[in-house]
Amino acid sequence: MAKYPRVREQHIAVFGESGSGKTVLVSSFFGPTQEGSYSNDLWDLVADDTGQGNRLYQNYLGMRDRARAPMPTRFEATTYYFSVKLKGGDSAAAKKRPFDALRLAWHDYPGEWFEESPSSEEEANRRVDTFRSLLRSDVAILLVDGQKLLDYAGEEERYLKSLLTNFRQGVLRLKDDLLDDEGRLVEFPRIWIMALSKADLFPDWDVHAFRDLVIEKAASHLDDLRSTLKDLVDTPDALSVGEDFMLLSSAKFELSAAGPEPLEIDVTQRVGLDLILPVASMLPLERRVQWSERMEIPRQVLDTLADGAETLAAVLTGGKTLGVDKLVALLPKVGPLAGLAALPVLTAAAKMAGSQLREINAQARDHHDFLTATLTQFKLDLDQGVKDKLLIRSLK
């Protein structure tokens, strides 16, 4: 008998120095979905740990009602689990879908661990264990702190050099322990997005302005980080570092000239957070197709990169409507041709756009196919993020 609910899990890893806004981001990602006025016709967002969810919502309410930013967390590695629970679970169609919930594991890695040496062997081991826990992520987000960019206005290269160098040095310190037993890592975040946090501090910027600044001021340091990460992984060409960029803002903060406490926090003015779920669920599928078209990727790497991509493709393309589910059923699961055979199916799904995508989304909504409607909506949202100049995704 099938187990319910059937869950598909995606992981993202979020890196940023202390004070870069990681806790505020995750609070503003979750908080608005818990408001009484919030409605979503396709799914509900639930924190798997009730206590953790309450703390995030408490942070959000503090910002919304009292202009109080969450207390900073130091040296705390936290993984938040959220479930995107699809609606319509009682229908006959729902019982045939391959999964009922999309779980997002959001890993926060303490920024202090890239800035300071471990104080003990126990802490050093904890850093390694924590880093290992996020290796299942397809996507990593490296935050560039908007406030620090402002603090270094005119000499932003000093801050960017420090950020990228500290991060690279931190990875190098972990390298021997990570590679000790297994050699180069097969499972590893393959997409590293540079993201501007506190983007509300730059109201005139779009993501292209942010990308241009990073490249102009810190291209060589970004190259160094890319080289270091490549040394960790099997099939290093299947790795994007500094090719994807996005803007993120948890709210619009009105700051006092007299001190760091905000005078007002407008939580309705968020930027980029609605792209987190589409980025986590759709970007790995697209990148897997892009890489498969231009290089040979070992099957063991493919199996960890957007794993279950064939199922996603069948759902995205409307399944039986286009007969893709039958093609997926015929695909070899193992052997040297497995990845190659799946490529046309994945390509059809990854390259859907525009009117075709909107049509499948509309049909899915009409037929109460909440899974296809949700995934096609995520893909539409991803495309809209590019059009709105909140996201640059690599074309390689």
XYZ file of C-alpha atoms in Angstrom:
396
model
C 0.000 0.000 0.000
C 1.337 3.431 -0.888
C 2.353 5.637 2.006
C 0.677 9.041 2.354
C 1.615 11.736 2.121
C 4.279 11.032 -0.478
C 7.000 13.668 -0.151
C 9.619 14.983 -2.526
C 12.462 16.795 -0.792
C 14.566 19.702 -2.070
C 17.434 21.317 -0.190
C 18.980 24.753 -0.368
C 22.016 25.951 1.567
C 22.255 29.599 2.594
C 25.648 31.098 3.431
C 26.309 34.591 4.687
C 28.457 36.419 7.200
C 27.071 37.313 10.606
C 24.498 40.075 10.249
C 23.897 39.448 6.568
C 20.218 38.766 7.215
C 19.840 34.988 7.099
C 17.390 34.741 10.024
C 15.381 37.699 8.776
C 15.166 36.129 5.325
C 13.812 32.804 6.500
C 11.361 34.582 8.830
C 10.047 36.710 5.973
C 9.875 33.672 3.699
C 7.640 31.799 6.142
C 5.817 34.520 8.092
C 3.555 35.985 5.386
C 2.163 32.535 4.542
C 0.794 32.248 8.087
C -1.180 35.496 8.095
C -4.943 35.193 8.170
C -5.225 37.276 5.029
C -2.880 34.983 3.065
C -4.391 32.647 0.523
C -2.932 30.319 -2.051
C -5.240 28.288 -4.266
C -2.677 25.528 -4.877
C -0.830 24.765 -1.666
C -0.254 25.558 2.003
C 3.158 26.119 3.562
C 3.720 24.329 6.865
C 6.749 24.294 9.159
C 7.447 20.656 9.967
C 8.705 21.606 13.450
C 5.915 23.535 15.175
C 8.198 25.236 17.676
C 10.596 26.332 14.944
C 7.681 27.632 12.862
C 6.315 29.591 15.812
C 9.697 31.226 16.412
C 9.948 32.267 12.752
C 6.416 33.645 12.809
C 7.203 35.442 16.080
C 10.176 37.065 14.343
C 7.908 38.117 11.498
C 5.259 39.565 13.832
C 7.960 41.501 15.667
C 8.968 43.121 12.399
C 5.423 43.682 11.186
C 3.860 45.052 14.386
C 6.735 46.448 16.442
C 9.459 47.372 13.944
C 11.676 44.929 15.812
C 14.265 42.984 13.851
C 14.965 39.384 14.985
C 17.792 38.893 17.430
C 20.998 37.812 15.688
C 21.987 34.183 16.031
C 25.681 33.465 16.366
C 27.388 30.115 15.866
C 24.042 28.416 15.301
C 23.688 26.012 12.408
C 19.998 25.568 11.737
C 18.030 23.540 9.229
C 14.442 24.584 8.696
C 12.019 22.105 7.144
C 8.970 23.417 5.335
C 6.330 21.374 3.543
C 4.454 22.698 0.547
C 1.258 20.688 0.988
C -0.791 20.431 -2.166
C -4.519 20.964 -1.993
C -7.106 18.525 -3.344
C -5.666 15.507 -1.577
C -8.973 13.643 -1.456
C -9.638 13.524 -5.186
C -9.048 10.444 -7.342
C -6.532 12.401 -9.427
C -4.576 13.308 -6.312
C -4.094 9.665 -5.393
C -2.402 9.038 -8.745
C 0.119 11.860 -8.473
C 3.714 10.853 -7.716
C 3.956 12.998 -4.589
C 1.642 15.038 -2.373
C 4.040 17.460 -0.734
C 7.259 19.211 -1.629
C 9.508 19.517 1.395
C 12.068 22.297 1.435
C 15.061 21.895 3.714
C 16.649 25.313 4.240
C 20.150 24.979 5.706
C 21.726 27.987 7.422
C 25.480 27.736 7.863
C 26.856 30.175 10.498
C 28.739 33.034 8.932
C 31.057 33.223 11.929
C 32.471 29.855 10.984
C 33.978 31.417 7.877
C 35.353 34.378 9.804
C 36.863 32.778 12.884
C 38.947 29.694 13.623
C 37.307 26.894 15.631
C 37.811 27.214 19.355
C 38.109 23.475 19.962
C 38.368 20.152 18.204
C 34.723 19.540 19.071
C 33.678 22.727 17.286
C 35.875 21.873 14.285
C 34.143 18.494 14.029
C 30.745 20.167 14.338
C 31.597 22.446 11.411
C 32.463 19.456 9.239
C 29.323 17.574 10.267
C 27.180 20.631 9.552
C 28.732 21.145 6.141
C 28.169 17.473 5.320
C 24.498 17.853 6.216
C 23.965 20.412 3.473
C 25.757 18.508 0.734
C 22.392 17.167 -0.422
C 21.483 20.657 -1.608
C 21.350 21.285 -5.343
C 21.420 25.033 -4.828
C 23.570 27.183 -2.537
C 22.969 30.885 -1.982
C 25.908 33.062 -0.938
C 24.655 36.342 0.532
C 26.354 39.655 -0.171
C 25.324 41.981 2.651
C 23.757 45.135 1.181
C 24.484 47.164 4.331
C 28.195 46.356 4.086
C 28.215 47.301 0.418
C 26.860 50.697 1.501
C 29.421 50.948 4.309
C 32.169 50.398 1.732
C 30.663 52.651 -0.936
C 33.359 53.592 -3.443
C 35.640 50.772 -2.348
C 33.266 47.812 -2.487
C 36.129 45.587 -3.635
C 37.463 45.602 -0.041
C 34.274 44.075 1.336
C 33.769 41.656 -1.556
C 37.394 40.498 -1.360
C 37.007 39.889 2.380
C 33.709 38.021 1.936
C 34.914 35.737 -0.848
C 38.342 35.153 0.669
C 36.942 34.272 4.102
C 34.483 31.891 2.521
C 37.147 30.271 0.369
C 39.515 29.903 3.327
C 36.710 28.349 5.351
C 36.074 25.777 2.632
C 39.786 25.012 2.391
C 39.898 24.352 6.138
C 37.112 21.792 5.724
C 38.528 20.221 2.580
C 40.690 17.458 4.051
C 37.926 16.268 6.358
C 35.315 16.354 3.598
C 37.469 14.381 1.174
C 39.093 12.125 3.742
C 37.276 8.876 2.986
C 35.434 9.250 -0.266
C 37.626 11.234 -2.627
C 35.975 13.995 -4.627
C 32.353 14.582 -3.739
C 29.640 13.340 -6.048
C 26.790 14.905 -4.079
C 27.421 18.606 -3.686
C 25.548 21.867 -4.323
C 26.173 22.414 -8.034
C 24.542 25.838 -8.411
C 26.011 28.689 -6.334
C 23.927 31.850 -6.577
C 25.371 35.204 -5.563
C 22.503 37.040 -3.850
C 22.298 40.615 -2.619
C 20.571 40.642 0.773
C 18.928 43.859 2.044
C 18.317 44.827 -1.576
C 15.838 47.442 -0.320
C 18.894 49.609 0.435
C 19.421 49.905 -3.334
C 16.009 50.961 -4.686
C 17.441 51.903 -8.069
C 19.267 48.617 -8.647
C 18.168 45.625 -10.638
C 20.006 42.308 -10.583
C 22.152 43.343 -13.548
C 23.539 46.301 -11.576
C 24.405 43.943 -8.721
C 26.015 41.401 -11.056
C 28.040 44.110 -12.783
C 29.374 45.430 -9.465
C 30.450 41.969 -8.277
C 32.175 41.180 -11.571
C 33.849 44.592 -11.829
C 35.108 44.614 -8.255
C 35.753 40.962 -7.454
C 36.042 38.802 -10.586
C 39.418 37.346 -9.632
C 38.266 36.430 -6.120
C 35.176 34.810 -7.559
C 37.477 32.792 -9.844
C 39.506 31.690 -6.821
C 36.367 30.521 -5.021
C 35.210 28.663 -8.132
C 38.574 26.881 -8.402
C 38.450 25.862 -4.735
C 34.954 24.440 -5.045
C 35.864 22.636 -8.260
C 38.654 20.853 -6.404
C 36.051 19.317 -4.116
C 33.737 17.760 -6.667
C 33.519 14.951 -9.144
C 32.840 16.274 -12.680
C 33.895 19.862 -11.856
C 32.562 21.213 -15.150
C 29.076 20.518 -13.803
C 29.329 23.396 -11.360
C 28.012 26.965 -11.601
C 29.682 29.472 -9.304
C 29.067 33.175 -9.826
C 26.965 32.656 -12.952
C 23.570 33.082 -11.275
C 22.585 36.211 -9.353
C 19.491 37.343 -7.492
C 18.150 40.146 -5.333
C 16.663 39.435 -1.895
C 15.046 41.714 0.637
C 13.030 40.623 3.664
C 11.263 43.965 4.051
C 11.853 47.676 3.671
C 13.642 48.965 6.754
C 13.470 52.669 7.652
C 16.506 53.232 9.835
C 17.136 55.914 12.437
C 20.072 58.282 11.998
C 20.686 58.010 15.740
C 21.210 54.262 15.966
C 20.841 50.819 14.431
C 17.242 50.268 15.589
C 14.733 50.555 12.718
C 11.984 53.166 12.963
C 9.655 51.187 10.721
C 9.696 47.837 8.918
C 7.350 47.418 5.972
C 7.066 43.645 5.562
C 4.877 44.006 2.481
C 7.869 45.208 0.475
C 9.746 41.955 0.065
C 11.997 41.226 -2.883
C 12.897 37.845 -4.349
C 11.612 35.610 -1.547
C 8.803 34.275 -3.712
C 11.538 32.896 -5.969
C 13.024 30.614 -3.302
C 10.686 27.687 -3.985
C 10.944 27.990 -7.795
C 14.736 28.271 -7.555
C 14.999 25.208 -5.308
C 12.652 23.048 -7.374
C 13.054 24.149 -11.003
C 16.552 25.568 -11.445
C 18.347 22.209 -10.886
C 16.198 20.568 -13.577
C 17.000 23.312 -16.075
C 20.720 23.203 -15.275
C 20.827 19.418 -15.585
C 19.484 19.725 -19.131
C 21.909 22.514 -20.029
C 24.901 20.545 -18.812
C 23.746 17.277 -20.367
C 23.488 18.984 -23.744
C 27.092 20.135 -23.745
C 28.986 17.478 -21.788
C 28.923 13.874 -20.728
C 27.977 13.591 -17.078
C 28.473 10.318 -15.192
C 25.227 8.661 -14.155
C 26.172 8.774 -10.473
C 26.446 12.558 -10.732
C 23.161 12.840 -12.626
C 21.438 10.802 -9.933
C 22.345 13.432 -7.352
C 21.660 16.423 -9.590
C 17.941 17.145 -9.641
C 17.281 13.564 -8.637
C 13.864 12.375 -9.745
C 14.020 14.845 -12.627
C 12.194 12.430 -14.936
C 9.185 12.440 -12.619
C 9.248 16.221 -12.426
C 9.379 16.376 -16.228
C 6.343 14.137 -16.601
C 4.362 16.271 -14.161
C 5.500 19.567 -15.680
C 4.578 18.672 -19.221
C 1.092 17.631 -18.299
C 1.804 13.913 -17.971
C -0.751 11.945 -19.916
C -1.831 14.983 -21.897
C 1.388 14.900 -23.866
C 2.207 11.221 -23.355
C 5.383 12.092 -21.528
C 4.546 9.809 -18.630
C 4.662 6.846 -21.012
C 8.067 7.906 -22.252
C 9.281 8.222 -18.690
C 8.021 4.721 -17.915
C 10.165 3.344 -20.766
C 13.356 5.080 -19.691
C 16.173 2.841 -18.453
C 16.890 3.517 -14.819
C 20.456 2.208 -14.883
C 23.208 1.697 -17.396
C 25.292 3.972 -19.588
C 22.355 5.111 -21.727
C 20.076 5.994 -18.850
C 20.957 9.669 -18.695
C 21.071 10.013 -22.468
C 17.668 8.378 -22.934
C 16.045 10.703 -20.433
C 17.426 13.856 -22.008
C 14.654 14.495 -24.597
C 12.010 14.239 -21.894
C 13.877 16.541 -19.544
C 14.620 18.975 -22.345
C 10.936 19.185 -23.255
C 10.106 20.035 -19.663
C 12.983 22.404 -18.985
C 12.486 24.429 -22.148
C 8.744 24.906 -21.851
C 7.938 28.585 -21.668
C 5.484 31.258 -22.651
C 2.078 30.313 -24.012
C 2.706 26.544 -23.856
C 3.541 26.717 -20.179
C 0.604 28.987 -19.393
C -1.742 26.666 -21.289
C -0.650 23.601 -19.308
C -0.936 25.594 -16.092
C -4.489 26.691 -16.973
C -5.537 23.153 -17.935
C -4.113 21.775 -14.709
C -6.034 24.338 -12.666
C -9.260 23.524 -14.555
C -8.763 19.803 -13.886
C -7.781 20.358 -10.232
C -4.392 18.816 -10.961
C -2.712 20.748 -8.155
C 0.714 19.166 -8.648
C 1.110 20.117 -12.309
C -0.426 23.524 -11.600
C 2.061 24.144 -8.773
C 5.175 23.086 -10.691
C 4.207 24.971 -13.848
C 3.457 28.014 -11.673
C 6.934 27.725 -10.147
C 8.408 27.690 -13.638
C 6.300 30.677 -14.672
C 7.455 32.490 -11.528
C 11.076 31.726 -12.363
C 10.646 33.185 -15.854
C 8.891 36.236 -14.392
C 11.769 36.738 -11.948
C 14.114 37.006 -14.917
C 11.783 39.443 -16.698
C 11.491 41.546 -13.528
C 15.302 41.648 -13.343
C 15.384 39.998 -9.935
C 17.198 36.913 -11.187
C 19.946 36.102 -13.667
C 20.257 32.415 -14.429
C 23.254 31.002 -16.211
C 22.835 30.109 -19.869
C 25.784 27.657 -19.826
